[in-house]
PDB file of C-alpha atoms in Angstrom:
ATOM      1  CA  MET A1140      -0.085   0.007  -0.041  1.00  0.00           C
ATOM      2  CA  PRO A1141       1.474   3.254  -0.905  1.00  0.00           C
ATOM      3  CA  THR A1142       2.185   5.669   1.895  1.00  0.00           C
ATOM      4  CA  SER A1143      -0.587   8.311   2.444  1.00  0.00           C
ATOM      5  CA  ASN A1144      -0.087  12.026   2.136  1.00  0.00           C
ATOM      6  CA  PRO A1145      -3.302  13.859   3.253  1.00  0.00           C
ATOM      7  CA  TYR A1146      -2.018  16.960   1.912  1.00  0.00           C
ATOM      8  CA  ALA A1147      -2.276  15.611  -1.660  1.00  0.00           C
ATOM      9  CA  ALA A1148      -5.928  16.102  -3.184  1.00  0.00           C
ATOM     10  CA  THR A1149      -6.266  12.486  -4.179  1.00  0.00           C
ATOM     11  CA  CYS A1150      -5.253  10.989  -0.727  1.00  0.00           C
ATOM     12  CA  PRO A1151      -7.984   8.591   0.438  1.00  0.00           C
ATOM     13  CA  THR A1152      -7.445   9.781   4.086  1.00  0.00           C
ATOM     14  CA  ARG A1153      -9.175  12.858   3.149  1.00  0.00           C
ATOM     15  CA  LEU A1154     -12.424  11.100   3.352  1.00  0.00           C
ATOM     16  CA  VAL A1155     -11.919  10.029   6.738  1.00  0.00           C
ATOM     17  CA  LEU A1156     -10.916  13.544   7.849  1.00  0.00           C
ATOM     18  CA  ASP A1157     -13.932  14.903   6.125  1.00  0.00           C
ATOM     19  CA  ARG A1158     -16.037  12.525   8.071  1.00  0.00           C
ATOM     20  CA  VAL A1159     -14.300  13.440  11.519  1.00  0.00           C
ATOM     21  CA  ALA A1160     -14.264  17.023  10.905  1.00  0.00           C
ATOM     22  CA  ASP A1161     -17.959  17.242  10.875  1.00  0.00           C
ATOM     23  CA  LYS A1162     -19.608  18.465  13.882  1.00  0.00           C
ATOM     24  CA  TRP A1163     -22.625  16.248  13.876  1.00  0.00           C
ATOM     25  CA  ALA A1164     -20.248  13.172  13.439  1.00  0.00           C
ATOM     26  CA  VAL A1165     -18.148  14.200  16.585  1.00  0.00           C
ATOM     27  CA  LEU A1166     -21.248  14.705  18.723  1.00  0.00           C
ATOM     28  CA  VAL A1167     -22.998  11.381  17.654  1.00  0.00           C
ATOM     29  CA  LEU A1168     -19.552   9.302  18.165  1.00  0.00           C
ATOM     30  CA  GLY A1169     -19.055  11.276  21.605  1.00  0.00           C
ATOM     31  CA  LEU A1170     -22.791  10.019  22.695  1.00  0.00           C
ATOM     32  CA  LEU A1171     -22.286   6.601  21.338  1.00  0.00           C
ATOM     33  CA  GLY A1172     -19.175   6.313  22.946  1.00  0.00           C
ATOM     34  CA  GLU A1173     -21.052   6.114  26.321  1.00  0.00           C
ATOM     35  CA  GLY A1174     -23.106   3.117  25.296  1.00  0.00           C
ATOM     36  CA  PRO A1175     -25.957   2.204  22.709  1.00  0.00           C
ATOM     37  CA  VAL A1176     -28.335   4.811  21.954  1.00  0.00           C
ATOM     38  CA  ARG A1177     -31.667   4.764  20.040  1.00  0.00           C
ATOM     39  CA  PHE A1178     -32.330   6.891  16.896  1.00  0.00           C
ATOM     40  CA  ASN A1179     -34.937   9.128  18.621  1.00  0.00           C
ATOM     41  CA  GLN A1180     -32.646   9.636  21.800  1.00  0.00           C
ATOM     42  CA  LEU A1181     -29.814  11.013  19.665  1.00  0.00           C
ATOM     43  CA  ARG A1182     -31.986  13.335  17.566  1.00  0.00           C
ATOM     44  CA  ARG A1183     -33.607  14.775  21.099  1.00  0.00           C
ATOM     45  CA  THR A1184     -29.925  15.049  23.014  1.00  0.00           C
ATOM     46  CA  ILE A1185     -28.244  16.747  20.085  1.00  0.00           C
ATOM     47  CA  GLU A1186     -30.148  20.126  19.651  1.00  0.00           C
ATOM     48  CA  GLY A1187     -30.301  21.467  16.272  1.00  0.00           C
ATOM     49  CA  LEU A1188     -29.788  17.942  14.361  1.00  0.00           C
ATOM     50  CA  SER A1189     -32.446  17.501  11.949  1.00  0.00           C
ATOM     51  CA  GLN A1190     -33.806  14.018  11.398  1.00  0.00           C
ATOM     52  CA  LYS A1191     -32.444  13.878   7.945  1.00  0.00           C
ATOM     53  CA  MET A1192     -29.065  15.057   8.822  1.00  0.00           C
ATOM     54  CA  LEU A1193     -29.013  12.639  11.893  1.00  0.00           C
ATOM     55  CA  SER A1194     -29.745   9.770   9.442  1.00  0.00           C
ATOM     56  CA  GLN A1195     -27.380  10.735   7.024  1.00  0.00           C
ATOM     57  CA  THR A1196     -24.558  11.009   9.755  1.00  0.00           C
ATOM     58  CA  LEU A1197     -25.349   7.575  10.999  1.00  0.00           C
ATOM     59  CA  LYS A1198     -25.345   5.990   7.539  1.00  0.00           C
ATOM     60  CA  ASN A1199     -22.120   7.505   6.747  1.00  0.00           C
ATOM     61  CA  LEU A1200     -20.514   6.339  10.196  1.00  0.00           C
ATOM     62  CA  GLU A1201     -21.833   2.860   9.537  1.00  0.00           C
ATOM     63  CA  ARG A1202     -20.639   2.890   6.103  1.00  0.00           C
ATOM     64  CA  ASP A1203     -17.014   3.720   7.407  1.00  0.00           C
ATOM     65  CA  GLY A1204     -17.370   0.897  10.084  1.00  0.00           C
ATOM     66  CA  LEU A1205     -17.711   3.236  13.036  1.00  0.00           C
ATOM     67  CA  VAL A1206     -20.942   2.563  14.219  1.00  0.00           C
ATOM     68  CA  HIS A1207     -23.472  -0.014  14.089  1.00  0.00           C
ATOM     69  CA  ARG A1208     -27.116  -0.296  13.442  1.00  0.00           C
ATOM     70  CA  LYS A1209     -29.383  -2.626  15.070  1.00  0.00           C
ATOM     71  CA  ALA A1210     -33.223  -2.941  14.312  1.00  0.00           C
ATOM     72  CA  ILE A1211     -35.401  -3.995  17.183  1.00  0.00           C
ATOM     73  CA  PRO A1212     -38.498  -5.704  15.844  1.00  0.00           C
ATOM     74  CA  THR A1213     -41.207  -3.693  17.882  1.00  0.00           C
ATOM     75  CA  VAL A1214     -44.156  -1.864  16.570  1.00  0.00           C
ATOM     76  CA  PRO A1215     -42.832   0.572  15.081  1.00  0.00           C
ATOM     77  CA  VAL A1216     -39.423  -0.766  14.795  1.00  0.00           C
ATOM     78  CA  THR A1217     -36.867   0.632  17.089  1.00  0.00           C
ATOM     79  CA  VAL A1218     -33.288   1.337  15.936  1.00  0.00           C
ATOM     80  CA  GLU A1219     -30.320   1.328  18.207  1.00  0.00           C
ATOM     81  CA  TYR A1220     -26.885   2.689  17.422  1.00  0.00           C
ATOM     82  CA  SER A1221     -23.730   1.556  18.964  1.00  0.00           C
ATOM     83  CA  ILE A1222     -19.974   2.165  18.303  1.00  0.00           C
ATOM     84  CA  THR A1223     -17.966  -0.167  16.812  1.00  0.00           C
ATOM     85  CA  PRO A1224     -14.630  -1.488  17.943  1.00  0.00           C
ATOM     86  CA  LEU A1225     -13.008   0.739  15.037  1.00  0.00           C
ATOM     87  CA  GLY A1226     -15.319   3.561  16.234  1.00  0.00           C
ATOM     88  CA  GLN A1227     -13.888   3.288  19.871  1.00  0.00           C
ATOM     89  CA  THR A1228     -10.394   3.840  18.337  1.00  0.00           C
ATOM     90  CA  LEU A1229     -11.718   7.224  16.983  1.00  0.00           C
ATOM     91  CA  SER A1230     -13.930   8.099  19.932  1.00  0.00           C
ATOM     92  CA  ALA A1231     -11.684   9.500  22.370  1.00  0.00           C
ATOM     93  CA  THR A1232      -9.908  11.411  19.831  1.00  0.00           C
ATOM     94  CA  VAL A1233     -12.843  12.972  18.245  1.00  0.00           C
ATOM     95  CA  ASP A1234     -14.279  13.775  21.705  1.00  0.00           C
ATOM     96  CA  ALA A1235     -11.278  15.636  22.596  1.00  0.00           C
ATOM     97  CA  LEU A1236     -12.140  18.139  19.829  1.00  0.00           C
ATOM     98  CA  ARG A1237     -15.383  18.611  21.737  1.00  0.00           C
ATOM     99  CA  VAL A1238     -13.681  19.258  25.165  1.00  0.00           C
ATOM    100  CA  TRP A1239     -11.362  21.528  23.841  1.00  0.00           C
ATOM    101  CA  ALA A1240     -13.884  23.270  22.258  1.00  0.00           C
ATOM    102  CA  GLU A1241     -15.900  23.652  25.583  1.00  0.00           C
ATOM    103  CA  SER A1242     -12.658  24.517  27.413  1.00  0.00           C
ATOM    104  CA  HIS A1243     -11.683  27.237  25.040  1.00  0.00           C
ATOM    105  CA  ILE A1244     -14.863  28.902  23.652  1.00  0.00           C
ATOM    106  CA  GLU A1245     -14.355  32.032  25.682  1.00  0.00           C
ATOM    107  CA  ASP A1246     -10.779  32.554  24.460  1.00  0.00           C
ATOM    108  CA  VAL A1247     -12.156  31.991  20.842  1.00  0.00           C
ATOM    109  CA  LEU A1248     -15.075  34.286  21.276  1.00  0.00           C
ATOM    110  CA  ALA A1249     -12.775  36.942  22.815  1.00  0.00           C
ATOM    111  CA  ALA A1250     -10.321  36.358  19.808  1.00  0.00           C
ATOM    112  CA  GLN A1251     -13.403  36.934  17.566  1.00  0.00           C
ATOM    113  CA  ALA A1252     -14.619  40.111  19.010  1.00  0.00           C
ATOM    114  CA  ARG A1253     -10.928  41.532  18.905  1.00  0.00           C
ATOM    115  CA  TYR A1254     -10.641  40.785  15.237  1.00  0.00           C
ATOM    116  CA  ASP A1255     -14.271  41.944  14.430  1.00  0.00           C
ATOM    117  CA  ALA A1256     -13.375  45.441  16.247  1.00  0.00           C
ATOM    118  CA  GLY A1257     -10.175  45.650  14.215  1.00  0.00           C
ATOM    119  CA  SER A1258     -11.933  44.984  11.066  1.00  0.00           C
ATOM    120  CA  SER A1259     -14.491  47.544  11.535  1.00  0.00           C
ATOM    121  CA  THR A1260     -11.929  50.123  12.500  1.00  0.00           C
ATOM    122  CA  VAL A1261     -10.035  49.175   9.109  1.00  0.00           C
ATOM    123  CA  ALA A1262     -13.265  49.260   6.995  1.00  0.00           C
ATOM    124  CA  ASN A1263     -14.314  52.877   8.222  1.00  0.00           C
TER     125      ASN A1263
END
């Protein structure tokens, strides 16, 4: 197998980087890292995530081998998602992004405010 170069446009690792750089994927993997979760519980817990986007995110994560889908024969059918062993190897890493964002949001907001204040001065 040739060595990967994620800086090259044709590198297949970019597909994985695109997936894990998605905010919804990060949040879904973080929740599933705590244990299996039903579809509707994921939708209720992750505010702002539409049913369509959740479905698409879960399908992509399942296709990549990061998430397992289990249909439970109830009326109506209940669907539960869990993280796979491969997904577990990624979960802690991407959850660190969420933790970093929570820990540094004040710094980022302050930097944005300083930047925006400087930009408006230059524009005038």
